[in-house]
Coordinates of C-alpha atoms in Angstrom, one line a residue:
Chain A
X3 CA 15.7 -3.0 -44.6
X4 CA 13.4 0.1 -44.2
X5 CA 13.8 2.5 -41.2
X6 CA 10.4 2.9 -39.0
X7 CA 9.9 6.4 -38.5
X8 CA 9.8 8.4 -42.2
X9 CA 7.5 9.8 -44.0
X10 CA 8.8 10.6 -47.4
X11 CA 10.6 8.6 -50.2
X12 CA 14.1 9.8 -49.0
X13 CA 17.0 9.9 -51.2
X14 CA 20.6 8.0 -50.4
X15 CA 22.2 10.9 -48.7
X16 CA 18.9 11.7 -46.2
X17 CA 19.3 7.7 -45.3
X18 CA 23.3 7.8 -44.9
X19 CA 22.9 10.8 -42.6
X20 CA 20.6 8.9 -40.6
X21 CA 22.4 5.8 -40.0
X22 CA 25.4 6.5 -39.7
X23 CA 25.5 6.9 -36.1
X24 CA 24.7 2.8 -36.3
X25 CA 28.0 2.1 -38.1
X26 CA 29.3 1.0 -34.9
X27 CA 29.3 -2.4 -34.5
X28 CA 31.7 -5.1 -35.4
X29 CA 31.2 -8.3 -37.2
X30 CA 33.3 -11.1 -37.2
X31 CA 33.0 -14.8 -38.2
X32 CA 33.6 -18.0 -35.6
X33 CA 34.7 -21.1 -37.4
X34 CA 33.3 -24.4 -35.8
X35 CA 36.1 -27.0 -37.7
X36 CA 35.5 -29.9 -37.1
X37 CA 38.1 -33.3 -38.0
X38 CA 37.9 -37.0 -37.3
X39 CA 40.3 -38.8 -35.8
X40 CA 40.9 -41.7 -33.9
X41 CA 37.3 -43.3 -34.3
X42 CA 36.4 -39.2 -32.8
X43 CA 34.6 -36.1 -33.8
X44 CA 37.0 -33.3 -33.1
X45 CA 37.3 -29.4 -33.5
X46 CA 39.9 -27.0 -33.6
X47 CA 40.5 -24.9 -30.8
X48 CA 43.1 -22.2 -29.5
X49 CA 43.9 -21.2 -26.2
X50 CA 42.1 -17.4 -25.4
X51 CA 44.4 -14.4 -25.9
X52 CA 42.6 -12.2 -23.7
X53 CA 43.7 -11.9 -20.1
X54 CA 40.0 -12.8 -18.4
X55 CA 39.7 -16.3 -20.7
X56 CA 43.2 -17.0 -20.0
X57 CA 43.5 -20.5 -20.2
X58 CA 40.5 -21.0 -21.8
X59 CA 39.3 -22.2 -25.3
X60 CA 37.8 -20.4 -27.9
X61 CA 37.1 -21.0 -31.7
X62 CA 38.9 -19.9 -34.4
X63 CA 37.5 -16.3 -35.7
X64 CA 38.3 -13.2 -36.7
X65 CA 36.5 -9.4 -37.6
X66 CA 34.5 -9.2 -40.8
X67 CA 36.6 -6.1 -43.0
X68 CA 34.8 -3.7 -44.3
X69 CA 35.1 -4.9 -47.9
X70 CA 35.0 -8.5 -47.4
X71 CA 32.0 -11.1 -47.9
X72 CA 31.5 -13.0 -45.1
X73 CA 32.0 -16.0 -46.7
X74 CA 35.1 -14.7 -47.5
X75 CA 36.3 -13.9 -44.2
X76 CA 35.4 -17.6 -42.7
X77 CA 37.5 -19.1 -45.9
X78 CA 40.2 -16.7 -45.0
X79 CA 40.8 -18.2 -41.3
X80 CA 39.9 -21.6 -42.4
X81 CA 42.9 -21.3 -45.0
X82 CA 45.1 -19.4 -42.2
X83 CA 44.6 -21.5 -39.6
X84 CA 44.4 -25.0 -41.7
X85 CA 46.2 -24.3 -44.8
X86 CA 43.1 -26.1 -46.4
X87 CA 40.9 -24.3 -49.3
X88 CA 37.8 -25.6 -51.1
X89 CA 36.5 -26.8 -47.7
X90 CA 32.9 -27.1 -46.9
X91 CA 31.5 -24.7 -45.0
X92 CA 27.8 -23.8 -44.0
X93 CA 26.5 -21.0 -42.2
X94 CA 24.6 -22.0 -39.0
X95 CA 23.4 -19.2 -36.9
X96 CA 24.1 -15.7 -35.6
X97 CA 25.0 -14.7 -32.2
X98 CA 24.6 -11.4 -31.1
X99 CA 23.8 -10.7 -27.3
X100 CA 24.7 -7.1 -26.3
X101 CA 27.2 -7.9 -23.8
X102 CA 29.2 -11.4 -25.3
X103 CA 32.3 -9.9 -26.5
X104 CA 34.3 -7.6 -23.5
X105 CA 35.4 -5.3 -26.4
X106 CA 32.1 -4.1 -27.5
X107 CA 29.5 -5.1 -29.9
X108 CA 30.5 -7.9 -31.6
X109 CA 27.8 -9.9 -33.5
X110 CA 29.2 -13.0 -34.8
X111 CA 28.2 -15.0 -37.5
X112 CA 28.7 -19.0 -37.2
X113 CA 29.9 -21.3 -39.6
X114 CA 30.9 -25.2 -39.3
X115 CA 33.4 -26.8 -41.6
X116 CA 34.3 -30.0 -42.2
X117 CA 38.0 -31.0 -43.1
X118 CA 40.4 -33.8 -43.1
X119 CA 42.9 -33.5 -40.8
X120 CA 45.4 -35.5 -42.2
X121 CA 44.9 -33.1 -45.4
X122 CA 45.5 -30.0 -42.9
X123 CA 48.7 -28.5 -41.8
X124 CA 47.6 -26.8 -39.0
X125 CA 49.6 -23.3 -38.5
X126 CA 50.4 -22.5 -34.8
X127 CA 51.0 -19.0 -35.1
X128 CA 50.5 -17.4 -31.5
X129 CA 48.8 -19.3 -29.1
X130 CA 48.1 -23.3 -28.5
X131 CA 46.1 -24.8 -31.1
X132 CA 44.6 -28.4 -31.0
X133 CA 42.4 -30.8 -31.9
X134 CA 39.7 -31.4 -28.6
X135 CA 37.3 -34.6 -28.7
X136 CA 34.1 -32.5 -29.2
X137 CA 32.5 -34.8 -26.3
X138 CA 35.4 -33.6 -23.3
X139 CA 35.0 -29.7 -24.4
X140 CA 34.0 -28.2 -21.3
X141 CA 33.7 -24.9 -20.6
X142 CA 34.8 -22.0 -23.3
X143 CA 35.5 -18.7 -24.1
X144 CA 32.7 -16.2 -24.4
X145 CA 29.7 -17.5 -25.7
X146 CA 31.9 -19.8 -28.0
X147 CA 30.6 -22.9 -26.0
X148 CA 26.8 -22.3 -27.2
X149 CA 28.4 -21.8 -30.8
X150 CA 29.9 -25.1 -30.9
X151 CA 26.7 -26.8 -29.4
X152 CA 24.5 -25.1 -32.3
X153 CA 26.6 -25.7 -34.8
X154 CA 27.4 -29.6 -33.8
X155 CA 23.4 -30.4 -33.2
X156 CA 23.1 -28.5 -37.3
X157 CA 26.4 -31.0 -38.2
X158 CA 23.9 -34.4 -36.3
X159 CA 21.0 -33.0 -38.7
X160 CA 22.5 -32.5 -42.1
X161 CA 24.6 -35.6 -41.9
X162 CA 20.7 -37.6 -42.1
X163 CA 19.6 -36.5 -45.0
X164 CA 22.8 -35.7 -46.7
X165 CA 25.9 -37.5 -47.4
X166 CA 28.5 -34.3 -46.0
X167 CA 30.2 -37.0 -43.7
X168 CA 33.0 -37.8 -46.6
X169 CA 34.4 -34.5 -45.9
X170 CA 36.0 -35.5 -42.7
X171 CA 37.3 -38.9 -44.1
X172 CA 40.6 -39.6 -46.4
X173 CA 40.1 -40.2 -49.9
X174 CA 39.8 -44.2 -49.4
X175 CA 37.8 -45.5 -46.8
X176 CA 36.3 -48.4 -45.7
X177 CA 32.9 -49.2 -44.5
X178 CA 33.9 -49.7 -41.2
X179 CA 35.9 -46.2 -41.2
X180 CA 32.0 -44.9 -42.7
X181 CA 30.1 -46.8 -40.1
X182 CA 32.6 -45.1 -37.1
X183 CA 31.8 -41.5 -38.3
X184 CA 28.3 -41.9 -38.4
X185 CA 28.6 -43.5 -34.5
X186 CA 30.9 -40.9 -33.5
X187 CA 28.7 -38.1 -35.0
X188 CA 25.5 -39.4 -34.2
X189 CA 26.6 -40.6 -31.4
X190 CA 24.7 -43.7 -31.4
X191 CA 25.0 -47.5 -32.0
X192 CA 24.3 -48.7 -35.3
X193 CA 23.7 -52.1 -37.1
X194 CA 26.3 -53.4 -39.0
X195 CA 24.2 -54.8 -41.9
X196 CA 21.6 -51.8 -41.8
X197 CA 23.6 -49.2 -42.2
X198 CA 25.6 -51.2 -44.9
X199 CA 22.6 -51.6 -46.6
X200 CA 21.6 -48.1 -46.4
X201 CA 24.7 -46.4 -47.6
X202 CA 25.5 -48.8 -50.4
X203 CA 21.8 -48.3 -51.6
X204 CA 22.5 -44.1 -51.9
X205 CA 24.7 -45.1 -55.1
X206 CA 27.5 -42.9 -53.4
X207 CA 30.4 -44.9 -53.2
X208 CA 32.9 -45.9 -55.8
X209 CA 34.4 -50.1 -55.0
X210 CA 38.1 -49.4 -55.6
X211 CA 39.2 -53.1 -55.3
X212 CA 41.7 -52.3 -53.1
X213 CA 41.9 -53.5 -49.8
X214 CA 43.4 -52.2 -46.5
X215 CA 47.3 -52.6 -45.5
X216 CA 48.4 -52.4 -42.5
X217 CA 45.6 -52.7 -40.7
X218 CA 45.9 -54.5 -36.9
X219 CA 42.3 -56.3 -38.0
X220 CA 41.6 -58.4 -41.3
X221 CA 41.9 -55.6 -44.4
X222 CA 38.3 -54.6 -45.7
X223 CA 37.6 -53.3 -48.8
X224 CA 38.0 -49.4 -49.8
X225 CA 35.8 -47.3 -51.3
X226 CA 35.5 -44.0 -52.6
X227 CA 32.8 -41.1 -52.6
X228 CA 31.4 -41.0 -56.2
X229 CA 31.2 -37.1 -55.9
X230 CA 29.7 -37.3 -60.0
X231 CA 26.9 -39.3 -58.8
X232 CA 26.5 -37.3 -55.9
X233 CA 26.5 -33.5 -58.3
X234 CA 23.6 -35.5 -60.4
X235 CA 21.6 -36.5 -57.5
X236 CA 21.3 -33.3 -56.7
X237 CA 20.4 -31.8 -59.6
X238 CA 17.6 -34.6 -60.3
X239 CA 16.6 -33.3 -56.5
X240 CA 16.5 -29.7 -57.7
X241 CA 13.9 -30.5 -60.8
X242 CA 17.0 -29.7 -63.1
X243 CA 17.1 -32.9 -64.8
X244 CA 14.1 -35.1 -66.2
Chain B
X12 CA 37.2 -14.6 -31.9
X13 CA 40.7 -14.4 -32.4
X14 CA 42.3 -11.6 -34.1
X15 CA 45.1 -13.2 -36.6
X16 CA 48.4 -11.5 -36.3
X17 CA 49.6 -11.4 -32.5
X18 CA 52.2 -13.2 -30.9
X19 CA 51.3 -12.0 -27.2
X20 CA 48.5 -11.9 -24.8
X21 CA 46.3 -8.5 -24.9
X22 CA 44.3 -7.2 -22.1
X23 CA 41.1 -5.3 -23.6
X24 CA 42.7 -2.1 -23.6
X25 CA 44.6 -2.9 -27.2
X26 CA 42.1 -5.2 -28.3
X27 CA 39.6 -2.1 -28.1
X28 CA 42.2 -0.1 -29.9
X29 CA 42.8 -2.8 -32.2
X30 CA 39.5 -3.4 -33.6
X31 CA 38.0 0.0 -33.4
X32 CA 38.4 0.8 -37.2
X33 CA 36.3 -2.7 -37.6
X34 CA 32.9 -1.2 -36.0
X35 CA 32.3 0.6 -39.2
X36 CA 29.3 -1.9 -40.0
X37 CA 25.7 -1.6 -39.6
X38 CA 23.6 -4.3 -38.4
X39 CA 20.0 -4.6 -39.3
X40 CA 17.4 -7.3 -39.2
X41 CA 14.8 -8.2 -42.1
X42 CA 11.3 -9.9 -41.2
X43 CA 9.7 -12.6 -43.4
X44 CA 6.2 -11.9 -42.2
X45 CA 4.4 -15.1 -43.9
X46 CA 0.2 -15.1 -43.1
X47 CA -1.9 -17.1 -44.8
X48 CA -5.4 -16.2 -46.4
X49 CA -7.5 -17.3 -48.9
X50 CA -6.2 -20.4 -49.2
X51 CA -2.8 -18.8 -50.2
X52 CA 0.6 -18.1 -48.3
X53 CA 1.1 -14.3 -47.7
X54 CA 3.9 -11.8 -47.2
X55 CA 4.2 -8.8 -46.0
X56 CA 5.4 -5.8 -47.8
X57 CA 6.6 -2.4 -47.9
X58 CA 6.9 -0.2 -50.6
X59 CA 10.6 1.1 -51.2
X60 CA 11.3 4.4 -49.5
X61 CA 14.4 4.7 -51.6
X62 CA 14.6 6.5 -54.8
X63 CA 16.6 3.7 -56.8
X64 CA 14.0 1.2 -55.5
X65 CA 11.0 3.2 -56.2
X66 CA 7.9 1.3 -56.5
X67 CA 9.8 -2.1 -55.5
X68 CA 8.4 -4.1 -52.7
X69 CA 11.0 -4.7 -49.5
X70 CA 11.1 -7.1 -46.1
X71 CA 10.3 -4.8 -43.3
X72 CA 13.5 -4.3 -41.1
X73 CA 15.4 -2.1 -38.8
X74 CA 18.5 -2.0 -38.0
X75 CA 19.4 -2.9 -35.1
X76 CA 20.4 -0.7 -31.6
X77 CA 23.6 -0.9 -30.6
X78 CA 22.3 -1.7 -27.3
X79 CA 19.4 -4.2 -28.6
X80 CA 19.6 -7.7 -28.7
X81 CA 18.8 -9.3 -32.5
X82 CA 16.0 -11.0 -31.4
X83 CA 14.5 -7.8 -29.8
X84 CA 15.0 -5.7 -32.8
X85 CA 13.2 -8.7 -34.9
X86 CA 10.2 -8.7 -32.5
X87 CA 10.2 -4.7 -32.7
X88 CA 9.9 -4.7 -35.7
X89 CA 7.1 -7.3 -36.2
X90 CA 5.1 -5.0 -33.0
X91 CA 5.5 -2.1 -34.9
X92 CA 4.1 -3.2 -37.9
X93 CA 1.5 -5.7 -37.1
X94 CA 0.8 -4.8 -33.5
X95 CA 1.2 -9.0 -31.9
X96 CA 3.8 -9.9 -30.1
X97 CA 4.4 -13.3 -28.7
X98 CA 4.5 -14.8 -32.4
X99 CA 6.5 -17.5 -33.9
X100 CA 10.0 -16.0 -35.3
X101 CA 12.9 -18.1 -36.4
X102 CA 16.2 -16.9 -37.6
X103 CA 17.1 -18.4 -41.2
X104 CA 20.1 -16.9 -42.3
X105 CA 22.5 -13.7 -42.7
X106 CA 23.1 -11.8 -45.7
X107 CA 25.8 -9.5 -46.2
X108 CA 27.4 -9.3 -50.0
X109 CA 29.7 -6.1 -49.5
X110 CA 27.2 -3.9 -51.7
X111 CA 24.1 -5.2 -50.9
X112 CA 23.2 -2.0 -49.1
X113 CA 23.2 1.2 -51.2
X114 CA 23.9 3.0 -48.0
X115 CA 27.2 1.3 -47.1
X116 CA 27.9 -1.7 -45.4
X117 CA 24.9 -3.0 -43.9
X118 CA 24.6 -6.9 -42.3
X119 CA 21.1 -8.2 -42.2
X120 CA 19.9 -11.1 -39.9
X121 CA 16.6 -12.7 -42.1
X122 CA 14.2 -13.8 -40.2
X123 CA 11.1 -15.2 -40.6
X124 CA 7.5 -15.3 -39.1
X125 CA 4.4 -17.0 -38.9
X126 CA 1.3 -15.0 -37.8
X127 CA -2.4 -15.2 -37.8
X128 CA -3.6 -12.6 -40.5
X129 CA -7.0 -11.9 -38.7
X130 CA -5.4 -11.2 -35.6
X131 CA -3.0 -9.1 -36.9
X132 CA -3.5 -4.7 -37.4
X133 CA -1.8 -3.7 -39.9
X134 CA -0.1 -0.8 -39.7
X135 CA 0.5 1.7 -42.3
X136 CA 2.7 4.2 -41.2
X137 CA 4.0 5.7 -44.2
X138 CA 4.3 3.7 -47.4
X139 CA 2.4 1.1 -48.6
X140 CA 1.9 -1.9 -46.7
X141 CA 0.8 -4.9 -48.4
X142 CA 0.2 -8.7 -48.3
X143 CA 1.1 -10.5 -51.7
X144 CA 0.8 -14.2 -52.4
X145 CA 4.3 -15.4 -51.7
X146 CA 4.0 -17.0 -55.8
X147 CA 3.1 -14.0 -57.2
X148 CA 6.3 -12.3 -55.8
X149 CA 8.5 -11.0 -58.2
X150 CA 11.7 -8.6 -58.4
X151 CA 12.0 -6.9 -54.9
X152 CA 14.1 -4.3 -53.7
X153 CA 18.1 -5.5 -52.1
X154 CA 18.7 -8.5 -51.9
X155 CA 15.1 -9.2 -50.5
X156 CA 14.1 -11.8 -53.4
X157 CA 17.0 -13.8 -52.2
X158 CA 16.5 -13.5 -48.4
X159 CA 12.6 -14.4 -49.1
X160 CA 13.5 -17.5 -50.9
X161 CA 15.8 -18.6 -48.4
X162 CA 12.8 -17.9 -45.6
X163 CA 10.4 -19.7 -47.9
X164 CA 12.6 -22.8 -48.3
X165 CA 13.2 -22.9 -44.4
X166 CA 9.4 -22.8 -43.7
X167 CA 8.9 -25.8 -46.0
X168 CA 11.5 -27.6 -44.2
X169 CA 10.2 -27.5 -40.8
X170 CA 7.0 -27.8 -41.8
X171 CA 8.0 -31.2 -42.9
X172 CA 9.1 -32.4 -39.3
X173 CA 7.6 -29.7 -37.0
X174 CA 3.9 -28.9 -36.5
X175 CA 4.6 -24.9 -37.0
X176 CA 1.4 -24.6 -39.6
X177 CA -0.7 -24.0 -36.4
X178 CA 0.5 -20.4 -35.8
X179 CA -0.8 -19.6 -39.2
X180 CA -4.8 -20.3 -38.5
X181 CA -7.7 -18.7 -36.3
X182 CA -7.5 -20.4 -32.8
X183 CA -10.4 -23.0 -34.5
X184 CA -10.3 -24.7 -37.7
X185 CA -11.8 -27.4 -40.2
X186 CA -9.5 -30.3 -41.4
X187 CA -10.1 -29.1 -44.8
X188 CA -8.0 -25.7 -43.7
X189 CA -5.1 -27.6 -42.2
X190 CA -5.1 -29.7 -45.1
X191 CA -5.2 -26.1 -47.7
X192 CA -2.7 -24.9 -45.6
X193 CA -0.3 -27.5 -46.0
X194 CA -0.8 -27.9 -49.9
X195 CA -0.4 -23.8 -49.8
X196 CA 3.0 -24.3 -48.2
X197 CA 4.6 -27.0 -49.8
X198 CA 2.9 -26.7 -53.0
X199 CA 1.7 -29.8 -53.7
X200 CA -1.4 -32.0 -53.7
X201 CA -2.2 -34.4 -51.0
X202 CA -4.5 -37.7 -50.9
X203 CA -7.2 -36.1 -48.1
X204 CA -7.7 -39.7 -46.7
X205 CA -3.8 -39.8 -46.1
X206 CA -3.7 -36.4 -44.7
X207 CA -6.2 -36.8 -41.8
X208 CA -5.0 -39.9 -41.0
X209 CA -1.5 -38.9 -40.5
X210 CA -2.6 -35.8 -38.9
X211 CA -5.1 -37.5 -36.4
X212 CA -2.0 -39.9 -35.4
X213 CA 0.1 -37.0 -34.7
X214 CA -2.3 -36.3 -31.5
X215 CA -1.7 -32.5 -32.0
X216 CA -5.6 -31.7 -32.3
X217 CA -8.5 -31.3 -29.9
X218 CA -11.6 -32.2 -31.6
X219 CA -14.4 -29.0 -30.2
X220 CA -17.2 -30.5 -31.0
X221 CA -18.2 -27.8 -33.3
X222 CA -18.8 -27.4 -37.0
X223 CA -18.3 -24.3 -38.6
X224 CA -21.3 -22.6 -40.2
X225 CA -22.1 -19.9 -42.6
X226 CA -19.7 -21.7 -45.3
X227 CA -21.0 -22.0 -49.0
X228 CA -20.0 -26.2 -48.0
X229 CA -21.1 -28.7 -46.1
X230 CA -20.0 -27.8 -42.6
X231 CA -17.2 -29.7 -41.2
X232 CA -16.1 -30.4 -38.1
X233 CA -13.7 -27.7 -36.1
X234 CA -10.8 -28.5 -34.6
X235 CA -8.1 -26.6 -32.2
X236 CA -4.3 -26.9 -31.9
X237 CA -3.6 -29.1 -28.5
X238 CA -0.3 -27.1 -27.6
X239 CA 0.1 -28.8 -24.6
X240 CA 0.1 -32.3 -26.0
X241 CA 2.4 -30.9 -28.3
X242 CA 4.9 -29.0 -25.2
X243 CA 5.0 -32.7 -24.1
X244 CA 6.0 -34.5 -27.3
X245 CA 8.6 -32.1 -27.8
X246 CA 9.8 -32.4 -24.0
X247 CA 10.0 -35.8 -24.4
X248 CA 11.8 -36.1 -27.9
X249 CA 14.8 -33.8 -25.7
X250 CA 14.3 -37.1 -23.1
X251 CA 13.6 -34.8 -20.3
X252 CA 10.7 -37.0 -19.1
X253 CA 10.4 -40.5 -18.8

């Protein structure tokens, strides 16, 4: 960052004086968390606590501190609001219109996660928090609505080209439970012996020889993800590896 | 956003008070200004104007108004210091590590941009203002190694799926360019019969019916971006026409 209008090497107290009158903005972090349940995509939303989006939704945020990364800050109200740690977590855009927060200026940096809800213990502290099919969300709370759109179309893109779906799924799946979450996510239709094809050629899953119980269909097989196969992958991707 | 600890509903009044002590943190945006010349991708770069950086190359950036829309400060910036406006400019990413900023705690919105180097007027306006082969880059100033990477990587990407190369050429050019270009940008070397042919099928070019002259080659044939072909794919992949 250089400032436009100098024309000397200035030293850090020249530069202090002169931004300081910019210190006066506020960051904060909106969390897009997203669960599957119920053959849906879902996210986690709590009712507005400010009186003109009463009764409306809004995602789950809070302001940047001073001394904290903002990574740190989305972990914080994933782990507040979830009880959940070591989630993943990717940062998708930032929003920053003059006028979106009422309280001033509030840039607000996006991230999506991806959690399994029957991991999460999800912490009710103040207002109503729940679980919304991402398809019935209508209208939101400040610009939270254009957030959630940005940061689902990012979730549609990654999830072709990398395997981030097994986030939202329990530990042991089936391919059925697979095939779902890619529908629901993608929201498409997909062929039942394609996409078998497809996923069990990525190398990615683990056969557990288990099957289903209690299941209101005939049990199918589970699987696992084969996160060590995954890590190499990667690496070979990366050039780390011969 | 949703401030973490309250049990009742606040009007704006104590949500002002509230968060007041959080505007302590400066905004500012930093511009990956890619052009590309001589067969190689550019950057665009400033000298440091701060003593602990001295003679380290930096992004150029602002920060940004308190009453200035990101994207406007971006575009400022790029007016200001190549004199186009109306060019291609994608945000990538934000960076904001705690002390990434000697000056205190500064947020930067990376961006980058693709512009035509011959159209472009440099301006100089008090340190040195260079373009270096993106390859050749080595330690910069900040964090700006890291926010250029992460701009250099995006650029690959879309240029992958999304015909974004254009904005980096004069208004007519030979296959043999477009070809350079895209062997400049994702570092690799492509089969030339492959290339066209893929190309050609994309139906993104209007063939001039010109061929370049005073080049040290056999002239080839000159082509122009058909941006209204293109306007039409892309309205049609968001299923908008028929």
């Amino acid at each position: 960052m250089q400032t436009l209008n100098t024309y000397k090497p200035k030293n850090i107290n020249t530069h202090l004086i002169e931004i300081q009158d910019y210190f006066k903005i506020a960051i904060s972090v909106d969390c897009v968390i997203f669960g599957f349940d119920e053959n849906e995509l879902k996210v986690l939303l709590i009712k507005s606590d400010l009186d003109q989006y009463k009764s409306k939704w809004s995602l789950l945020g809070d302001i940047v501190h001073t001394d904290e990364n903002l990574e740190d800050a989305a972990y914080r109200v994933l782990l507040n609001r979830t009880g959940l740690q070591d989630v993943y977590l990717e940062q998708v855009h930032t929003f920053g219109k003059v006028c979106r927060h009422p309280a001033g200026r509030v840039v607000t940096i996006a991230y999506y996660s991806l959690i399994n809800i029957q991991h999460s213990t999800i912490r009710n502290m103040d207002n109503e928090l729940h679980w919304h099919p991402v398809k019935k969300v209508k209208q939101m709370a400040f610009d939270h609505r254009e957030i959630l759109d940005a940061c689902y179309q990012r979730l549609q893109e990654k999830l072709k080209e990398h395997p981030v779906g097994f986030n939202l799924l329990p530990k042991k799946f089936s391919l059925r439970e697979l095939q779902n979450l890619y529908e629901a996510i993608l929201d498409v239709k997909l062929d039942r012996r394609n996409f078998r094809k497809k996923i069990m050629s990525m190398g990615l899953l683990i056969d557990l020889n288990e099957m289903e119980d209690d299941v209101p269909h005939r049990p199918a097989k589970l699987y696992k993800f084969d996160a060590e196969a995954f890590e190499k992958k990667e690496k070979n991707l990366l050039g780390l590896e011969s």
